[in-house]
PDB file of N, CA and C in Angstrom:
ATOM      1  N   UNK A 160     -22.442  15.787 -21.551  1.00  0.00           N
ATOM      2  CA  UNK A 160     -21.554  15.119 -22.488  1.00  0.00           C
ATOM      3  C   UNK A 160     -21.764  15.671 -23.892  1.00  0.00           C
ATOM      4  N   UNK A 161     -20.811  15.718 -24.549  1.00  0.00           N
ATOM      5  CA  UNK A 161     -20.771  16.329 -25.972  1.00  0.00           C
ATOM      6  C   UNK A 161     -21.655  15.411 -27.004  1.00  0.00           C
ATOM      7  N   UNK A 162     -22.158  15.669 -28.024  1.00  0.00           N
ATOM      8  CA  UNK A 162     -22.839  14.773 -28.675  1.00  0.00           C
ATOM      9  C   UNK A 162     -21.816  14.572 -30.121  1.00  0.00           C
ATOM     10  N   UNK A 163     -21.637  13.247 -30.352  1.00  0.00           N
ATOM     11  CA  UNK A 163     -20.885  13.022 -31.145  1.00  0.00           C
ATOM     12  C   UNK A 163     -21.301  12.062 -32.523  1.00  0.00           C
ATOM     13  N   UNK A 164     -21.604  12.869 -33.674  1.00  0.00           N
ATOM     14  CA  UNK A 164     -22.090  12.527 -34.953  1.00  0.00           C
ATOM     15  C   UNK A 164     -21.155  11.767 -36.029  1.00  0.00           C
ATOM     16  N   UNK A 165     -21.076  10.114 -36.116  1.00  0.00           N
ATOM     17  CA  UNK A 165     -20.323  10.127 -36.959  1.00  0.00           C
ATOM     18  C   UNK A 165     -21.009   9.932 -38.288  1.00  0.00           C
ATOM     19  N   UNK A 166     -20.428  10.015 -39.662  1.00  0.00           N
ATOM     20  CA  UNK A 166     -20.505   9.937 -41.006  1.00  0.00           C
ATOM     21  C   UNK A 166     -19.652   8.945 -41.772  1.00  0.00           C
ATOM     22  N   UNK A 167     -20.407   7.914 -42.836  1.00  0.00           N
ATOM     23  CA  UNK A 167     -19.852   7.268 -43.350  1.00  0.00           C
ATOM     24  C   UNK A 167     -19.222   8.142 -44.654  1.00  0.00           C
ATOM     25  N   UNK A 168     -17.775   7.354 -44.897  1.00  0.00           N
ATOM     26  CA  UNK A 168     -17.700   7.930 -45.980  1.00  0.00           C
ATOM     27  C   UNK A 168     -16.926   7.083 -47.005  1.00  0.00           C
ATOM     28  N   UNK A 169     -17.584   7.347 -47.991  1.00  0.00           N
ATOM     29  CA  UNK A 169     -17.721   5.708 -48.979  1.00  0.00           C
ATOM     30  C   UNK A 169     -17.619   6.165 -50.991  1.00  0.00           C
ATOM     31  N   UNK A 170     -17.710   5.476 -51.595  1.00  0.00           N
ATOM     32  CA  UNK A 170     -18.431   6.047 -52.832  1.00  0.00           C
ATOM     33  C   UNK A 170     -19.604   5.763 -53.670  1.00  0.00           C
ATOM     34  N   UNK A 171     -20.330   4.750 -52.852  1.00  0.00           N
ATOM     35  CA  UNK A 171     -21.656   4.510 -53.138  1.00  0.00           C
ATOM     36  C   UNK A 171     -21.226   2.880 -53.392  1.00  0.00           C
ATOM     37  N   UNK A 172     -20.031   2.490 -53.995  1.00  0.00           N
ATOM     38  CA  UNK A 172     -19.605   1.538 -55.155  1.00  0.00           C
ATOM     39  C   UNK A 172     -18.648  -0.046 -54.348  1.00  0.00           C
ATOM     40  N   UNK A 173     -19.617  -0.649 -54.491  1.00  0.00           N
ATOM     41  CA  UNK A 173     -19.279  -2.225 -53.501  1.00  0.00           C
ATOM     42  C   UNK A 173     -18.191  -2.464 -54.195  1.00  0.00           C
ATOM     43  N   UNK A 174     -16.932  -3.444 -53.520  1.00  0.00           N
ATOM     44  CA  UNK A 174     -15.903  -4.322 -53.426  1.00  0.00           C
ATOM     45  C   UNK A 174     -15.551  -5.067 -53.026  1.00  0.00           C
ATOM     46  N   UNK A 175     -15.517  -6.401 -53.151  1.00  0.00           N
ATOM     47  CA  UNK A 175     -14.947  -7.696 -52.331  1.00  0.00           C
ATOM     48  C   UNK A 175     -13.704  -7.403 -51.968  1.00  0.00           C
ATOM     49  N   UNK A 176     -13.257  -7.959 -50.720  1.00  0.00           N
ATOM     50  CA  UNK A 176     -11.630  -8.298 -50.614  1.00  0.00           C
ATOM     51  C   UNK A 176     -11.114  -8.476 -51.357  1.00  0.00           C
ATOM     52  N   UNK A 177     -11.418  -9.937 -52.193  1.00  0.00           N
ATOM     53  CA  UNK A 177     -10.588 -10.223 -53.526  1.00  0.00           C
ATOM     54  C   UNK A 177     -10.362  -8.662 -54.445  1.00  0.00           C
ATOM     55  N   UNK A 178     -11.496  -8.244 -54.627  1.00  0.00           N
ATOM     56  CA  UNK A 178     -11.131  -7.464 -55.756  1.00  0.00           C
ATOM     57  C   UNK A 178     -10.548  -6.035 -55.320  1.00  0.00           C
ATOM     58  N   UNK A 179      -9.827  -5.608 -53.840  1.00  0.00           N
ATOM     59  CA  UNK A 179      -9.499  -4.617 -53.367  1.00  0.00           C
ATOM     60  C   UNK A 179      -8.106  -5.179 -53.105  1.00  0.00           C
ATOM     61  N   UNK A 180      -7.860  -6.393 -52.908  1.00  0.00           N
ATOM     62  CA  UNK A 180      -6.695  -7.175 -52.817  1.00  0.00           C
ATOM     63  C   UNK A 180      -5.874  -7.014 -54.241  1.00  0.00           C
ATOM     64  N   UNK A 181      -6.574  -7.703 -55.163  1.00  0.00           N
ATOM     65  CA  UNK A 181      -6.114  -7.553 -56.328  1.00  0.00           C
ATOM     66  C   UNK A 181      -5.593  -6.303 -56.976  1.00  0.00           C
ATOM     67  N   UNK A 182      -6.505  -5.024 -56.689  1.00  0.00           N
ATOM     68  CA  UNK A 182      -5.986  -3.984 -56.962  1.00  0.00           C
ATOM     69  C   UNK A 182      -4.898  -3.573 -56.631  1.00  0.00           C
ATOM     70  N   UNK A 183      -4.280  -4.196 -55.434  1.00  0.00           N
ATOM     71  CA  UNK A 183      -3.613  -3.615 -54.346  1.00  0.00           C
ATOM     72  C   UNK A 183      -1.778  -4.610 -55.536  1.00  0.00           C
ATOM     73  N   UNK A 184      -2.475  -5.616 -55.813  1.00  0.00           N
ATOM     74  CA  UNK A 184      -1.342  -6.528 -55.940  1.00  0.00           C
ATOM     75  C   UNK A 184      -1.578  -8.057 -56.502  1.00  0.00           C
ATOM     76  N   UNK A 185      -0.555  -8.705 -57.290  1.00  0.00           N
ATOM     77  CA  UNK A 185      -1.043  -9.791 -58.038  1.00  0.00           C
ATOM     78  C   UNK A 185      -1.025 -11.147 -57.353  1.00  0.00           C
ATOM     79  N   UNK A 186       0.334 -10.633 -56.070  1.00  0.00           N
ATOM     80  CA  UNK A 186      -0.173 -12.063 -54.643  1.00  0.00           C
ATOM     81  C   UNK A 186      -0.557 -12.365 -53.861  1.00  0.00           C
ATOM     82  N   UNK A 187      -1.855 -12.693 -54.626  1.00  0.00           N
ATOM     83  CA  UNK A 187      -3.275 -12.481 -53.090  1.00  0.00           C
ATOM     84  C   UNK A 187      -3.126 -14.246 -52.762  1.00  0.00           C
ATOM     85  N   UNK A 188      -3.200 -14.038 -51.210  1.00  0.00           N
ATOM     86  CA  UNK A 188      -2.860 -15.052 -50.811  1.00  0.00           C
ATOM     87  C   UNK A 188      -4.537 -15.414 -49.759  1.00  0.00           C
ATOM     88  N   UNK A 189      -5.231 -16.605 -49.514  1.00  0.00           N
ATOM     89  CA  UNK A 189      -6.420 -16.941 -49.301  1.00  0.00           C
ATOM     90  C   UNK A 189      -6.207 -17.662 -48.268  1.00  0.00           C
ATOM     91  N   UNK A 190      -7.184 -17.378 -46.582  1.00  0.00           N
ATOM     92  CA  UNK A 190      -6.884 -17.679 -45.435  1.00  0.00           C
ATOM     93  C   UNK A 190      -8.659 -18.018 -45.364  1.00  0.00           C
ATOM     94  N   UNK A 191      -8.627 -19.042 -44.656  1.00  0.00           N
ATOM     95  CA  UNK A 191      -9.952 -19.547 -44.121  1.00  0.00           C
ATOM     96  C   UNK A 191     -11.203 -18.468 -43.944  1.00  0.00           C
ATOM     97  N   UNK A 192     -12.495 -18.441 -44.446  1.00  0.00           N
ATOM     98  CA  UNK A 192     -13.097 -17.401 -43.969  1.00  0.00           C
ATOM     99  C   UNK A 192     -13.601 -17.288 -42.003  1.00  0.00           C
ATOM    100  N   UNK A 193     -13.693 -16.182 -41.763  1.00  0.00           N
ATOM    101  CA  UNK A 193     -13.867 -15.831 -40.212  1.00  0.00           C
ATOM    102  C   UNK A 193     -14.966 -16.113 -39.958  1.00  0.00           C
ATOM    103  N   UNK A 194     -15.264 -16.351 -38.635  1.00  0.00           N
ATOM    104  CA  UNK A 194     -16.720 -16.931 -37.832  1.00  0.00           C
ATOM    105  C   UNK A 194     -16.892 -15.176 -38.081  1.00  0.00           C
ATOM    106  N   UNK A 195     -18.371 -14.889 -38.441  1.00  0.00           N
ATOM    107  CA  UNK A 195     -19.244 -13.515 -38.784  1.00  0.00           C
ATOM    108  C   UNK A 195     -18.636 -12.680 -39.403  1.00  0.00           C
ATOM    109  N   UNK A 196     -17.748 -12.900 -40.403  1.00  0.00           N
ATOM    110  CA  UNK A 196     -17.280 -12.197 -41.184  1.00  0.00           C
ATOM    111  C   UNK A 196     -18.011 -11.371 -42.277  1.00  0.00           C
ATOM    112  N   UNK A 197     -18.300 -10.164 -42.644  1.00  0.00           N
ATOM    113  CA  UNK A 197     -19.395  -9.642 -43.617  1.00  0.00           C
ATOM    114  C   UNK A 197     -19.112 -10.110 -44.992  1.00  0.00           C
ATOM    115  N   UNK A 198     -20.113 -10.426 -45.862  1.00  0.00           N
ATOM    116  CA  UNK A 198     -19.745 -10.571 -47.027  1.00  0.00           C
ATOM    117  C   UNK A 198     -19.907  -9.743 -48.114  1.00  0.00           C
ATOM    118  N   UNK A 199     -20.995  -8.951 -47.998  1.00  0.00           N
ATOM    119  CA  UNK A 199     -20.938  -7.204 -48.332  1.00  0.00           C
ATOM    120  C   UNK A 199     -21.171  -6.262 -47.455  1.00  0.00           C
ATOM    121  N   UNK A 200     -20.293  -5.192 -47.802  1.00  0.00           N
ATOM    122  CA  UNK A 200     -20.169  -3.883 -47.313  1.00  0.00           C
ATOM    123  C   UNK A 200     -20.393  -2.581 -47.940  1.00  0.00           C
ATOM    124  N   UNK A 201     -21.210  -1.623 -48.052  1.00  0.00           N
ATOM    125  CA  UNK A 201     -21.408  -0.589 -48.461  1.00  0.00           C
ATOM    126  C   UNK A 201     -21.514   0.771 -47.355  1.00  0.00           C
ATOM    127  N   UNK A 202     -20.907   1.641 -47.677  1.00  0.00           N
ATOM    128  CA  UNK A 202     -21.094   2.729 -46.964  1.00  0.00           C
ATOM    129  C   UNK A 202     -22.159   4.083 -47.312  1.00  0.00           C
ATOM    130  N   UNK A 203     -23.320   3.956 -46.136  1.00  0.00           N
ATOM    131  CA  UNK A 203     -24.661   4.729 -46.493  1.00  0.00           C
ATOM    132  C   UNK A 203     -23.764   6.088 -46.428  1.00  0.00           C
ATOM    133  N   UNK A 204     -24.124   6.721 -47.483  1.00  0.00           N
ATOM    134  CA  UNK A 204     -23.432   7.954 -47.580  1.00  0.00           C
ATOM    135  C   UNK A 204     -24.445   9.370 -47.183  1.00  0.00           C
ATOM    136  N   UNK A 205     -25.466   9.108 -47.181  1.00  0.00           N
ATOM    137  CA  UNK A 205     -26.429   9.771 -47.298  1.00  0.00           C
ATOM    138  C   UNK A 205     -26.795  10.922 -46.083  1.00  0.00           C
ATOM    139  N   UNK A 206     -26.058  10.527 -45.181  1.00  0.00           N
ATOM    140  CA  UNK A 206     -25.893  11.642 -44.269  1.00  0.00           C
ATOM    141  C   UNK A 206     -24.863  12.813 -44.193  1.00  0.00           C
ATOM    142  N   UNK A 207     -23.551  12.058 -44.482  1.00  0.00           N
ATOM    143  CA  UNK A 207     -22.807  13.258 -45.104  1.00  0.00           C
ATOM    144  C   UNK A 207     -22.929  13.763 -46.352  1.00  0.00           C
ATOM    145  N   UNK A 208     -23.614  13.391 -47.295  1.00  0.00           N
ATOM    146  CA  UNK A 208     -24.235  14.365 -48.512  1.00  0.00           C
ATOM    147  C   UNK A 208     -25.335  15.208 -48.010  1.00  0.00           C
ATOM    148  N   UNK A 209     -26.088  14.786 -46.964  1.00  0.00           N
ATOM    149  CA  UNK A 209     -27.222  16.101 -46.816  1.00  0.00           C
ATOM    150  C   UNK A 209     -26.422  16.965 -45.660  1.00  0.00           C
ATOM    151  N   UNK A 210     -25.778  16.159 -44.929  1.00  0.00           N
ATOM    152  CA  UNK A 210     -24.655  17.361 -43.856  1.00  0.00           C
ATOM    153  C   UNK A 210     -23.764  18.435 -43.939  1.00  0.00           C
ATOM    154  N   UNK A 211     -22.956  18.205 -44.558  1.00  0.00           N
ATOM    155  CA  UNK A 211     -21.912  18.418 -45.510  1.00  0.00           C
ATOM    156  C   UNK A 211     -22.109  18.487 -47.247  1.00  0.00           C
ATOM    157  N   UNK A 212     -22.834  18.234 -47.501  1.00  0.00           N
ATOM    158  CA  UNK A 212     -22.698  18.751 -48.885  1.00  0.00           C
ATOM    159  C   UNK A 212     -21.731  17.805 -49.890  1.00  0.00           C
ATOM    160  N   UNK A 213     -20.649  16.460 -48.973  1.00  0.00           N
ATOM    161  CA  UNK A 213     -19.520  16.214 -49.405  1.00  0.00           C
ATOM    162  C   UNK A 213     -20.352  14.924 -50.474  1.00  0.00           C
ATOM    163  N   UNK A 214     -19.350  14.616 -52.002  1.00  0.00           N
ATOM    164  CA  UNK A 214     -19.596  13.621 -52.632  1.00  0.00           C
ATOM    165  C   UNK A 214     -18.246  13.105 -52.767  1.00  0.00           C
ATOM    166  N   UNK A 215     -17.720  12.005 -53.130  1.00  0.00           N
ATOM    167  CA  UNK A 215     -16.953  11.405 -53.708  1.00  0.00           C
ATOM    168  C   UNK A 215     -16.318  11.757 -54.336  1.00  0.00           C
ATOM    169  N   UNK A 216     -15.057  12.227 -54.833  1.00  0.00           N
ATOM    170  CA  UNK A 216     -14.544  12.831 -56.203  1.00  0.00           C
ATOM    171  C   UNK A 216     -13.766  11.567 -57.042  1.00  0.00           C
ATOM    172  N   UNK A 217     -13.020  10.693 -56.175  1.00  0.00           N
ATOM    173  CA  UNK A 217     -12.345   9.912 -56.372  1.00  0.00           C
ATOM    174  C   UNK A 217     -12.780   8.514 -56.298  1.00  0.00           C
ATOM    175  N   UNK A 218     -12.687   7.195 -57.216  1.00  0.00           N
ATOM    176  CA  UNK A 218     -12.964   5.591 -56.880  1.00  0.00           C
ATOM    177  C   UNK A 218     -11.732   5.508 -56.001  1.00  0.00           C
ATOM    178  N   UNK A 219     -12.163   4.379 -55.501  1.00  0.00           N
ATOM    179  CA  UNK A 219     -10.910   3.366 -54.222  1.00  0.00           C
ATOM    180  C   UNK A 219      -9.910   2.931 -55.725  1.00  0.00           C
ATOM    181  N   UNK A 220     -10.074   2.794 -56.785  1.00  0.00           N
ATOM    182  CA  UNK A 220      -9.412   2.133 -57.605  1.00  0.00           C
ATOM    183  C   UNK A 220      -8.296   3.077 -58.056  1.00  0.00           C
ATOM    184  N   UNK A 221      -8.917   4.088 -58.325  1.00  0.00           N
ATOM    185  CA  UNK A 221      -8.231   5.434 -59.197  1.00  0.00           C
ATOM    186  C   UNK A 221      -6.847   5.727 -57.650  1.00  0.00           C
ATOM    187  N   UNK A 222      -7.386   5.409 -56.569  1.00  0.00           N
ATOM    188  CA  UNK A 222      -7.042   6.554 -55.081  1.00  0.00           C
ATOM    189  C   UNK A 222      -5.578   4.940 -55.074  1.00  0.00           C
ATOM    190  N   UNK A 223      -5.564   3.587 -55.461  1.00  0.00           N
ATOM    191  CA  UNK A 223      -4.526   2.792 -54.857  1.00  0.00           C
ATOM    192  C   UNK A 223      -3.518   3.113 -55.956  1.00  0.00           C
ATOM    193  N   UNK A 224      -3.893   3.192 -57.160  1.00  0.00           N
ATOM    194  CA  UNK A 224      -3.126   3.112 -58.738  1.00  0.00           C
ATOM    195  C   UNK A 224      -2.303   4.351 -57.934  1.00  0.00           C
ATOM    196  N   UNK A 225      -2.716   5.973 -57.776  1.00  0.00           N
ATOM    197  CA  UNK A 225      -1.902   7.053 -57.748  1.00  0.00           C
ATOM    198  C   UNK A 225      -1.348   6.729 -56.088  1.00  0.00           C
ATOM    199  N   UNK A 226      -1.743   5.998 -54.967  1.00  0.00           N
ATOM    200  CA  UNK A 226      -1.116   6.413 -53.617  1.00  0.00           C
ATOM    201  C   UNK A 226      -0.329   5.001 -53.103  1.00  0.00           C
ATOM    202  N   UNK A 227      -0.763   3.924 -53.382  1.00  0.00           N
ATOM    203  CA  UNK A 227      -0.344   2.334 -52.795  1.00  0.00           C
ATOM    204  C   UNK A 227       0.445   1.694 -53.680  1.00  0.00           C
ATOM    205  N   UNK A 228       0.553   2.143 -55.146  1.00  0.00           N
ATOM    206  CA  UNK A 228       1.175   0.995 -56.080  1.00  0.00           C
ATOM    207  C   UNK A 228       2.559   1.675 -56.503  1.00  0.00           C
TER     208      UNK A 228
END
């Protein structure tokens, strides 16, 4: 079987829903929280920087303003 390596890829830089929602748009609308729902999330980047060489060029903030809004 093939061996299959995946890589996170992130920008080091935490965000709540709310505040990825908000970016997104001014009618954020609020639904019960989920049975095991995470409440932070960060993506260890640290394997595709020593793998790949790859960093971040872009925030999630900068990437919705120019592609989602």
């Amino acid at each position: 079987f093939p061996v299959t390596i995946s890589n996170n890829v992130g920008t080091g830089k935490n965000y709540s829903i709310l505040e990825l929602a908000r970016m997104i748009s001014d009618m954020v609308q609020f639904i019960p929280e989920r049975p095991a729902e995470a409440k932070e999330t960060q993506a260890d980047t640290s394997r595709i920087k020593s793998v790949l060489c790859w960093n971040s060029t872009k925030n999630i903030k900068d990437y919705i303003i120019e592609n989602l809004k």
